[in-house]
Amino acid sequence: MTPRASGRPWLPWMGMTFLVAMFVWSIFQYASRHIEEAIGDVKIVRIAHFNLEPGVRDAVDAVARLYESHRPDVRIEQMAVPERVYTQWVRVQLVGGHPPDLIALHASINSELLATHFSPLGAAMEAPNPWRKDDPDMAQLPWRNTFLDGVTSRPAFDVNLMEVYGVPSLQVTTRLYYNRDLWREIFGNEIPPSTLEEFLDACRVIQTYDGKNGRRYTPIAGSQANSSPLTDRYFAAQTQRIGLTLDSRRALMTRGPDQALGFLRGEWSYADEPVRSGLAILREVGRMMTPGFAQLRRDDAVFHFVQERAVMIASGLWDAYGLRTQAAFQIGVFPVPYPAPGDTSHGTGALGPVTEAGTGLTFTLGLPKEATNPDEALDFLRFLTSTEGNRILSERSGWLPGVLGTPVDPALRVFLPEMDGFPRGLGYAWGEVGPDSRRIHESSLHLLVNQTGSVDTYAQKMTEALPRAIRSDLLRTVAVNRRNADSCDLSAGALLRRVMMPSENPAADALSRLAAMTETQILSLWEAAMIVGDITDIKPAAPPVSSH
């Protein structure tokens, strides 16, 4: 039987014609942009970042279009790169010699990469921001002094190089989000817990609640990323008193080397009551999260929450926009609750809530040395941190503004940093000590939060496995400190020349910067010597025994 011919012989070619047309159009768009730039009609500033949240991209676009209305000779384009490949992508761009004009500084971009491939911005920070000339309070201030943190925190300021390498523009904090509809169904009100005991009681009620059609709910949507806002804070609060005894620099913070050396010296251990009470809280909170949360990604936790399979999720302000647009229910927000004053049921190691006073700024853009249009890129950064630019960036992204004088949206006030409180204690995940110590924690976490796990089992494993990993991480710290101290020599020499011969290359802040850089070098070398001395003195076979 002969198959009947189709009455529409053009149909098979229709899809192919459409694909070819779209390909030609994309080539035309790409070529027209580059031809336009090549003949000098417009300069294109390309911005690369890893914030794929729709709010951030929309906000940058809004600020970019406003900037272009002021500067018709400049066009702003953004390139959003997934965070999982961002570090490798940035390195390829920098080494290849054709990087974007502005690159968001990720935590993985270290001092060596900054010194080699990024332009120092300290001098630019000392001049006023021309885009704030109409603001009487800010017009004459150095650009640095218009930021909430004075550009003194990472990743904008590199303490090893004593130099500014990035311009931040926003601020974020972490909070607990909850499903107000489910909360009203379960508890008959929408009042969130204000103390740790109320929080744990609420989790226990949710865990045993039978919803419509016998549906059960997980109290907290968990993942590896979404667990840390709770676990890190509770452990840091319970060990605050121990942390103060380890603060070698009297900086009101427990640094990674201090925590590690204190453990090796026996100044604290997993047998201490504050440490065990902190682990007990973490075990109970971990049991309220999605089973197997340590193996889940952030997207899994968000999906769990917006699908109404979990009542709460702990996350940062960066997720607020996405959660509200994806969820089909009303969302409430409340701060992480701590033990009530005078409550000793969780031990006596805590002083009080962990302060957020040291919260730095984010969405930090650095200027590569080989940027195609560095002057235009720097001018856009100034506009981004002007009153008008930062207001639009904050409102559209849903993040807190990062510069002084920018109004805060009333809906964001719950996210403002909690200034009252006390410094953090020990780091639960050992991330600030080094990768080997953190790996021991991650491989042992199941011994704490699994149904068959316990505080004793986890503490025993950590006590046995940590010393060797700590030594490895500390030796790595020694090498990094010495390398950073050496890398400051060239910059210190240049500053010294400015101090000795100011008429040749004047700089008003040269002496203060030289003093700060020299202090940093001395501290780095002193810490390296202290670590080497302590590791040599402490016998590897001796198990840490706390003196508390």
Coordinates of C-alpha atoms in Angstrom, one line a residue:
M1 CA 0.0 0.0 0.0
T2 CA 1.4 3.3 -1.1
P3 CA 1.6 5.9 1.8
R4 CA -0.5 8.9 1.2
A5 CA 1.5 12.1 0.6
S6 CA 0.9 14.9 3.1
G7 CA -1.1 17.8 2.0
R8 CA 1.4 20.2 3.7
P9 CA 4.8 19.4 2.4
W10 CA 6.2 22.6 3.9
L11 CA 5.6 21.5 7.5
P12 CA 8.9 19.6 8.0
W13 CA 10.8 22.7 6.9
M14 CA 9.0 25.1 9.2
G15 CA 10.9 24.2 12.4
M16 CA 14.2 24.2 10.6
T17 CA 13.5 27.7 9.1
F18 CA 12.6 29.0 12.5
L19 CA 15.8 27.7 14.1
V20 CA 17.9 29.2 11.3
A21 CA 16.2 32.6 11.6
M22 CA 16.8 32.7 15.4
F23 CA 20.4 31.7 14.8
V24 CA 20.9 34.5 12.3
W25 CA 19.1 37.0 14.6
S26 CA 21.4 36.1 17.5
I27 CA 24.5 36.5 15.4
F28 CA 23.2 39.9 14.2
Q29 CA 22.5 41.0 17.8
Y30 CA 26.0 39.9 19.0
A31 CA 27.8 41.5 16.0
S32 CA 25.8 44.7 16.2
R33 CA 26.8 45.2 19.8
H34 CA 30.5 44.6 19.2
I35 CA 30.5 46.7 16.0
E36 CA 28.8 49.5 17.8
E37 CA 31.5 49.3 20.5
A38 CA 34.3 49.0 18.0
I39 CA 33.4 52.2 16.1
G40 CA 33.3 54.1 19.4
D41 CA 29.6 54.9 19.6
V42 CA 29.2 53.2 22.9
K43 CA 31.3 51.5 25.5
I44 CA 29.9 48.3 27.0
V45 CA 30.6 47.5 30.7
R46 CA 30.1 43.8 31.4
I47 CA 29.3 42.6 34.9
A48 CA 29.8 39.0 35.9
H49 CA 28.2 37.6 39.1
F50 CA 26.8 34.4 40.6
N51 CA 23.5 35.7 42.0
L52 CA 20.9 33.9 39.9
E53 CA 18.0 35.1 42.1
P54 CA 15.5 36.9 39.8
G55 CA 15.3 39.9 42.2
V56 CA 19.1 40.7 42.0
R57 CA 19.2 40.4 38.2
D58 CA 16.1 42.6 37.8
A59 CA 17.6 45.1 40.3
V60 CA 20.9 45.4 38.4
D61 CA 19.0 45.8 35.1
A62 CA 16.9 48.6 36.6
V63 CA 19.9 50.5 37.9
A64 CA 21.7 49.9 34.6
R65 CA 18.9 51.4 32.5
L66 CA 18.8 54.4 34.7
Y67 CA 22.5 54.9 34.5
E68 CA 22.4 54.6 30.7
S69 CA 19.8 57.4 30.7
H70 CA 22.5 59.6 32.3
R71 CA 25.3 58.2 30.2
P72 CA 24.1 57.4 26.7
D73 CA 27.6 56.5 25.7
V74 CA 27.7 53.5 28.0
R75 CA 25.8 50.3 28.0
I76 CA 25.7 47.9 31.0
E77 CA 25.4 44.1 30.4
Q78 CA 25.3 41.5 33.2
M79 CA 26.4 37.9 33.0
A80 CA 24.9 35.6 35.6
V81 CA 27.0 32.5 36.1
P82 CA 25.9 29.5 38.2
E83 CA 27.8 29.5 41.6
R84 CA 28.9 25.8 41.2
V85 CA 31.1 26.7 38.2
Y86 CA 31.7 30.4 39.0
T87 CA 35.2 30.0 40.6
Q88 CA 36.6 28.1 37.6
W89 CA 34.9 30.4 35.1
V90 CA 36.4 33.5 36.7
R91 CA 39.9 32.0 36.8
V92 CA 39.6 31.1 33.1
Q93 CA 38.5 34.7 32.2
L94 CA 41.3 36.3 34.3
V95 CA 44.0 34.0 33.0
G96 CA 42.8 34.3 29.4
G97 CA 43.3 38.1 29.6
H98 CA 39.8 39.1 28.5
P99 CA 37.7 39.3 31.7
P100 CA 34.4 41.2 32.2
D101 CA 34.8 44.8 33.3
L102 CA 33.4 44.0 36.8
I103 CA 33.5 40.6 38.6
A104 CA 31.6 39.7 41.8
L105 CA 34.1 38.7 44.4
H106 CA 33.3 35.2 45.6
A107 CA 34.7 33.7 48.9
S108 CA 37.0 31.5 46.8
I109 CA 38.9 34.4 45.3
N110 CA 41.9 34.6 47.6
S111 CA 44.5 37.2 48.3
E112 CA 46.9 36.0 45.6
L113 CA 44.2 36.2 42.9
L114 CA 43.3 39.7 44.0
A115 CA 46.8 41.0 44.0
T116 CA 47.6 39.4 40.6
H117 CA 44.4 40.2 38.6
F118 CA 42.4 43.0 40.3
S119 CA 43.0 46.7 40.6
P120 CA 43.4 48.1 44.1
L121 CA 40.6 50.7 44.8
G122 CA 41.9 52.3 48.0
A123 CA 42.9 55.5 46.3
A124 CA 39.5 55.8 44.6
M125 CA 37.8 55.2 48.0
E126 CA 39.4 58.3 49.5
A127 CA 37.8 60.7 47.0
P128 CA 34.1 61.8 47.2
N129 CA 31.5 60.0 45.2
P130 CA 30.5 62.5 42.4
W131 CA 27.1 60.9 42.1
R132 CA 26.3 62.1 45.7
K133 CA 27.2 65.8 45.0
D134 CA 23.6 66.9 45.7
D135 CA 23.5 65.2 49.1
P136 CA 24.7 67.8 51.6
D137 CA 25.7 65.1 54.2
M138 CA 27.7 63.0 51.8
A139 CA 29.0 65.3 49.1
Q140 CA 32.4 65.9 50.7
L141 CA 32.9 62.6 52.4
P142 CA 35.4 60.1 51.1
W143 CA 33.5 57.4 49.2
R144 CA 34.7 54.8 51.8
N145 CA 32.8 56.7 54.6
T146 CA 29.5 56.4 52.8
F147 CA 29.2 52.6 53.3
L148 CA 27.6 51.1 56.3
D149 CA 30.8 49.2 57.3
G150 CA 33.4 51.6 56.0
V151 CA 34.5 49.0 53.5
T152 CA 36.4 47.1 56.2
S153 CA 35.1 43.6 55.8
R154 CA 35.7 40.8 53.3
P155 CA 35.5 40.3 50.4
A156 CA 35.8 44.1 49.6
F157 CA 38.7 44.6 51.9
D158 CA 41.6 42.1 52.0
V159 CA 43.2 42.1 55.4
N160 CA 46.3 40.3 54.2
L161 CA 47.0 42.9 51.5
M162 CA 45.5 45.8 53.5
E163 CA 43.8 47.1 50.4
V164 CA 40.3 47.5 49.0
Y165 CA 39.6 45.3 46.0
G166 CA 35.9 45.5 45.7
V167 CA 32.9 47.8 46.1
P168 CA 29.9 46.3 48.1
S169 CA 26.4 47.6 47.7
L170 CA 23.9 45.5 49.7
Q171 CA 23.5 43.7 53.0
V172 CA 21.9 40.4 54.0
T173 CA 21.1 38.6 57.2
T174 CA 19.6 35.2 58.0
R175 CA 16.2 34.6 59.5
L176 CA 13.5 31.9 59.9
Y177 CA 10.7 31.9 57.3
Y178 CA 7.4 30.2 58.2
N179 CA 4.1 29.3 56.5
R180 CA 1.6 31.6 58.1
D181 CA -1.4 29.6 56.8
L182 CA -0.1 26.3 58.2
W183 CA 1.0 28.0 61.4
R184 CA -2.6 29.3 61.9
E185 CA -4.0 25.9 61.2
I186 CA -1.7 24.1 63.7
F187 CA -1.5 26.7 66.5
G188 CA -4.6 28.8 66.0
N189 CA -2.5 32.0 65.7
E190 CA 0.4 33.5 63.6
I191 CA 2.7 34.4 66.6
P192 CA 6.2 32.9 66.0
P193 CA 8.3 31.7 68.9
S194 CA 10.6 34.2 70.7
T195 CA 12.7 31.8 72.8
L196 CA 14.6 28.6 72.1
E197 CA 12.3 26.5 74.3
E198 CA 9.2 27.9 72.5
F199 CA 10.8 27.1 69.2
L200 CA 11.6 23.5 70.1
D201 CA 8.1 23.0 71.6
A202 CA 6.6 24.3 68.3
C203 CA 8.7 21.9 66.3
R204 CA 7.6 19.0 68.5
V205 CA 3.9 19.9 68.0
I206 CA 4.4 20.2 64.2
Q207 CA 6.1 16.8 64.1
T208 CA 3.1 15.0 65.7
Y209 CA 0.4 17.1 64.0
D210 CA -2.1 15.3 61.7
G211 CA -3.1 17.6 58.9
K212 CA -5.9 17.3 56.5
N213 CA -6.3 13.8 55.0
G214 CA -3.7 12.6 57.6
R215 CA -0.9 14.7 56.1
R216 CA 2.3 15.1 58.1
Y217 CA 4.7 18.0 58.1
T218 CA 8.4 18.4 58.6
P219 CA 9.0 21.3 61.1
I220 CA 12.1 22.7 59.2
A221 CA 13.1 22.3 55.6
G222 CA 16.8 21.4 55.8
S223 CA 19.8 21.1 53.5
Q224 CA 23.5 21.4 54.0
A225 CA 23.3 25.2 53.4
N226 CA 20.0 25.8 55.2
S227 CA 21.0 24.1 58.4
S228 CA 24.0 26.4 59.1
P229 CA 21.9 29.5 60.1
L230 CA 20.6 27.5 63.0
T231 CA 23.4 25.0 63.9
D232 CA 26.2 27.5 63.7
R233 CA 24.4 30.1 65.8
Y234 CA 23.3 27.8 68.5
F235 CA 26.7 26.2 68.9
A236 CA 28.4 29.6 68.8
A237 CA 26.0 30.9 71.5
Q238 CA 26.4 27.9 73.8
T239 CA 30.2 28.2 73.7
Q240 CA 30.6 31.9 74.1
R241 CA 32.4 31.7 77.5
I242 CA 35.0 29.3 76.1
G243 CA 35.4 31.5 73.0
L244 CA 36.4 34.5 75.2
T245 CA 39.2 32.5 76.8
L246 CA 40.7 31.7 73.4
D247 CA 40.6 35.2 72.0
S248 CA 44.4 35.7 71.6
R249 CA 44.1 39.1 69.9
R250 CA 41.4 40.4 72.2
A251 CA 39.3 41.1 69.2
L252 CA 35.9 39.9 70.7
M253 CA 35.9 37.0 68.2
T254 CA 37.1 33.4 68.2
R255 CA 39.3 32.9 65.2
G256 CA 40.0 29.5 63.5
P257 CA 43.6 29.2 64.6
D258 CA 42.7 30.1 68.2
Q259 CA 40.0 27.4 68.3
A260 CA 42.3 24.8 66.8
L261 CA 45.3 25.5 69.0
G262 CA 43.0 25.6 72.0
F263 CA 41.7 22.2 71.2
L264 CA 45.3 20.8 70.8
R265 CA 46.4 22.4 74.0
G266 CA 43.5 20.9 75.9
E267 CA 42.0 24.3 76.7
W268 CA 38.6 23.0 75.6
S269 CA 37.3 19.6 74.5
Y270 CA 34.1 17.8 73.5
A271 CA 33.8 16.7 77.2
D272 CA 33.1 20.3 78.3
E273 CA 29.5 21.0 79.5
P274 CA 29.0 24.0 77.1
V275 CA 30.1 22.0 74.1
R276 CA 27.9 19.1 75.0
S277 CA 24.9 21.3 75.6
G278 CA 25.4 22.9 72.3
L279 CA 25.6 19.6 70.5
A280 CA 22.5 18.4 72.3
I281 CA 20.6 21.4 70.9
L282 CA 22.0 20.7 67.5
R283 CA 20.9 17.1 67.7
E284 CA 17.4 18.1 68.6
V285 CA 17.2 20.8 65.9
G286 CA 18.7 18.4 63.3
R287 CA 16.0 15.8 64.2
M288 CA 13.4 18.4 63.3
M289 CA 14.8 18.9 59.7
T290 CA 14.2 17.0 56.5
P291 CA 15.7 13.5 56.9
G292 CA 19.1 13.3 55.2
F293 CA 19.4 17.1 55.1
A294 CA 23.2 17.1 55.1
Q295 CA 23.1 15.5 51.6
L296 CA 20.5 17.9 50.2
R297 CA 21.1 21.1 48.3
R298 CA 19.6 24.5 49.0
D299 CA 17.1 24.1 46.1
D300 CA 15.8 20.9 47.7
A301 CA 15.0 22.7 50.9
V302 CA 13.3 25.6 49.1
F303 CA 11.2 23.1 47.1
H304 CA 10.3 21.3 50.3
F305 CA 9.1 24.5 51.8
V306 CA 7.1 26.0 48.9
Q307 CA 5.4 22.7 48.4
E308 CA 4.1 23.0 51.9
R309 CA 5.8 19.8 53.1
A310 CA 7.7 21.8 55.7
V311 CA 6.4 24.6 58.0
M312 CA 9.7 26.6 58.3
I313 CA 13.0 27.2 56.6
A314 CA 16.1 29.0 57.8
S315 CA 17.7 31.1 55.1
G316 CA 19.1 34.4 54.2
L317 CA 17.5 37.5 52.8
W318 CA 18.7 36.4 49.4
D319 CA 15.9 33.8 49.3
A320 CA 13.1 36.2 50.4
Y321 CA 12.2 37.3 46.8
G322 CA 12.2 33.8 45.4
L323 CA 10.2 32.3 48.3
R324 CA 7.5 34.9 48.1
T325 CA 7.1 34.6 44.3
Q326 CA 7.1 30.7 44.4
A327 CA 4.9 30.1 47.4
A328 CA 1.1 30.0 47.2
F329 CA 0.8 31.0 50.9
Q330 CA 1.6 33.9 53.1
I331 CA 5.1 33.9 54.6
G332 CA 6.2 35.3 57.9
V333 CA 9.7 36.0 59.2
F334 CA 11.2 35.9 62.6
P335 CA 14.8 36.0 64.1
V336 CA 16.5 32.9 65.3
P337 CA 15.3 32.4 68.9
Y338 CA 17.8 31.9 71.7
P339 CA 17.3 30.7 75.3
A340 CA 15.4 33.1 77.5
P341 CA 17.4 35.1 80.0
G342 CA 18.0 33.1 83.1
D343 CA 17.1 29.8 81.4
T344 CA 19.9 27.3 82.4
S345 CA 18.2 24.2 81.1
H346 CA 20.6 24.2 78.2
G347 CA 23.7 24.8 80.2
T348 CA 25.5 27.9 81.4
G349 CA 28.0 28.4 78.6
A350 CA 26.0 31.0 76.8
L351 CA 26.1 34.7 77.5
G352 CA 23.1 35.6 75.4
P353 CA 22.1 36.0 71.7
V354 CA 24.9 36.2 69.1
T355 CA 25.2 39.8 67.9
E356 CA 24.9 40.7 64.2
A357 CA 26.8 43.9 64.7
G358 CA 29.7 42.6 62.6
T359 CA 27.5 41.8 59.6
G360 CA 29.4 42.9 56.5
L361 CA 28.2 43.9 53.0
T362 CA 27.7 41.8 50.0
F363 CA 27.2 41.9 46.2
T364 CA 30.8 43.1 46.0
L365 CA 32.2 43.9 42.5
G366 CA 35.9 44.0 41.8
L367 CA 37.6 45.7 38.9
P368 CA 40.0 43.4 36.9
K369 CA 43.3 45.0 35.8
E370 CA 42.6 44.0 32.2
A371 CA 39.1 45.4 32.1
T372 CA 38.2 46.8 28.7
N373 CA 36.5 50.0 30.1
P374 CA 37.8 50.5 33.6
D375 CA 36.9 54.2 33.9
E376 CA 33.3 53.5 32.9
A377 CA 33.1 50.5 35.2
L378 CA 34.3 52.5 38.2
D379 CA 31.8 55.3 37.4
F380 CA 29.0 52.7 37.3
L381 CA 30.1 51.4 40.8
R382 CA 29.9 55.0 42.1
F383 CA 26.4 55.3 40.6
L384 CA 25.4 51.9 42.1
T385 CA 26.3 53.1 45.5
S386 CA 24.7 56.6 45.2
T387 CA 21.5 57.3 47.1
E388 CA 19.3 56.9 44.0
G389 CA 21.1 53.8 42.6
N390 CA 21.3 52.0 45.9
R391 CA 17.6 52.7 46.7
I392 CA 16.5 51.1 43.4
L393 CA 19.0 48.2 43.9
S394 CA 17.6 47.5 47.4
E395 CA 13.9 47.9 46.5
R396 CA 14.1 45.7 43.4
S397 CA 16.3 43.0 44.9
G398 CA 14.6 42.9 48.3
W399 CA 18.0 43.1 50.0
L400 CA 19.1 45.7 52.6
P401 CA 20.9 48.8 51.3
G402 CA 24.6 48.9 51.9
V403 CA 25.3 52.7 51.9
L404 CA 24.4 55.4 54.3
G405 CA 21.4 57.6 53.6
T406 CA 19.5 54.9 51.6
P407 CA 15.9 54.4 53.1
V408 CA 15.0 50.9 54.2
D409 CA 11.8 49.4 53.0
P410 CA 9.5 48.8 56.0
A411 CA 9.0 45.2 54.9
L412 CA 12.8 44.6 55.3
R413 CA 13.1 46.0 58.8
V414 CA 12.8 42.5 60.3
F415 CA 16.0 41.7 58.5
L416 CA 18.0 44.6 59.9
P417 CA 21.0 43.3 61.9
E418 CA 20.4 42.7 65.6
M419 CA 23.0 44.9 67.3
D420 CA 22.4 43.7 70.8
G421 CA 24.1 40.5 71.9
F422 CA 27.5 38.9 72.5
P423 CA 30.4 37.7 70.3
R424 CA 30.3 34.2 68.8
G425 CA 31.9 31.3 70.5
L426 CA 33.3 28.2 68.8
G427 CA 32.8 27.3 65.1
Y428 CA 30.7 24.2 64.9
A429 CA 31.7 23.1 61.4
W430 CA 35.4 24.0 61.7
G431 CA 35.2 25.9 58.4
E432 CA 37.4 28.7 59.6
V433 CA 40.2 26.3 60.6
G434 CA 40.6 24.6 57.3
P435 CA 39.2 22.0 54.8
D436 CA 40.6 18.9 56.5
S437 CA 39.0 19.7 59.8
R438 CA 35.7 20.6 58.1
R439 CA 35.8 17.3 56.2
I440 CA 36.1 15.4 59.5
H441 CA 33.0 17.2 60.8
E442 CA 31.0 16.6 57.6
S443 CA 31.8 12.9 57.6
S444 CA 30.8 12.5 61.2
L445 CA 27.6 14.6 61.3
H446 CA 25.4 11.6 60.8
L447 CA 26.7 10.3 64.2
L448 CA 25.0 13.3 65.8
V449 CA 21.7 13.8 64.0
N450 CA 20.7 10.2 62.9
Q451 CA 18.1 8.3 64.9
T452 CA 20.8 5.9 66.1
G453 CA 23.3 8.7 66.7
S454 CA 24.2 10.6 70.0
V455 CA 26.3 13.4 71.4
D456 CA 28.6 10.8 72.9
T457 CA 29.2 9.0 69.6
Y458 CA 29.9 12.2 67.7
A459 CA 32.1 13.7 70.4
Q460 CA 34.2 10.5 70.5
K461 CA 34.7 10.4 66.8
M462 CA 35.7 14.1 66.6
T463 CA 38.1 13.8 69.5
E464 CA 39.9 10.9 67.9
A465 CA 40.0 12.2 64.3
L466 CA 40.5 15.9 64.7
P467 CA 44.1 16.3 65.9
R468 CA 45.7 15.1 62.7
A469 CA 43.4 17.2 60.6
I470 CA 43.9 20.3 62.7
R471 CA 47.7 20.0 62.4
S472 CA 47.4 19.7 58.6
D473 CA 45.2 22.8 58.5
L474 CA 47.4 24.8 60.8
L475 CA 50.5 24.1 58.8
R476 CA 48.6 25.3 55.7
T477 CA 47.7 28.5 57.7
V478 CA 51.4 29.0 58.5
A479 CA 52.3 28.8 54.8
V480 CA 49.5 31.2 53.8
N481 CA 50.5 33.7 56.5
R482 CA 54.1 33.7 55.4
R483 CA 53.2 34.1 51.8
N484 CA 50.8 36.9 52.6
A485 CA 53.4 38.7 54.7
D486 CA 55.9 38.5 51.8
S487 CA 53.3 39.7 49.3
C488 CA 52.9 42.9 51.3
D489 CA 56.6 43.9 50.9
L490 CA 56.2 45.5 47.5
S491 CA 53.1 47.6 48.5
A492 CA 54.8 48.5 51.8
G493 CA 57.9 49.7 49.9
A494 CA 55.7 51.9 47.6
L495 CA 54.0 53.4 50.7
L496 CA 57.3 54.0 52.4
R497 CA 58.5 55.9 49.3
R498 CA 55.4 58.1 49.5
V499 CA 56.0 58.8 53.2
M500 CA 59.7 59.6 52.6
M501 CA 59.2 61.6 49.4
P502 CA 55.7 63.1 49.6
S503 CA 56.4 65.7 46.9
E504 CA 57.1 63.1 44.3
N505 CA 53.9 61.1 44.8
P506 CA 51.7 62.5 47.5
A507 CA 49.2 60.5 49.4
A508 CA 47.5 61.8 52.6
D509 CA 46.9 58.4 54.1
A510 CA 50.3 56.8 53.1
L511 CA 51.6 56.8 56.7
S512 CA 48.5 55.3 58.3
R513 CA 48.2 52.6 55.5
L514 CA 51.9 51.8 55.9
A515 CA 51.5 51.4 59.7
A516 CA 48.4 49.2 59.2
M517 CA 50.1 47.0 56.6
T518 CA 53.2 46.6 58.8
E519 CA 51.0 45.6 61.7
T520 CA 49.3 43.0 59.6
Q521 CA 52.6 41.6 58.5
I522 CA 53.9 41.4 62.0
L523 CA 50.6 39.7 63.2
S524 CA 50.8 37.2 60.3
L525 CA 54.4 36.2 61.1
W526 CA 53.7 36.2 64.8
E527 CA 50.8 33.8 64.4
A528 CA 52.8 31.6 62.1
A529 CA 55.6 31.4 64.6
M530 CA 53.1 30.7 67.4
I531 CA 51.4 27.9 65.5
V532 CA 54.8 26.2 64.6
G533 CA 55.9 26.5 68.2
D534 CA 52.8 25.0 69.6
I535 CA 52.6 22.2 67.1
T536 CA 56.2 21.3 67.9
D537 CA 55.6 21.3 71.7
I538 CA 52.3 19.3 71.6
K539 CA 52.9 15.6 71.2
P540 CA 50.7 14.1 68.5
A541 CA 49.8 11.1 70.6
A542 CA 48.5 13.2 73.5
P543 CA 44.6 13.4 73.4
P544 CA 43.2 16.9 74.1
V545 CA 42.0 17.2 77.7
S546 CA 40.1 20.3 78.6
S547 CA 41.1 22.4 81.5
H548 CA 37.5 23.7 81.9

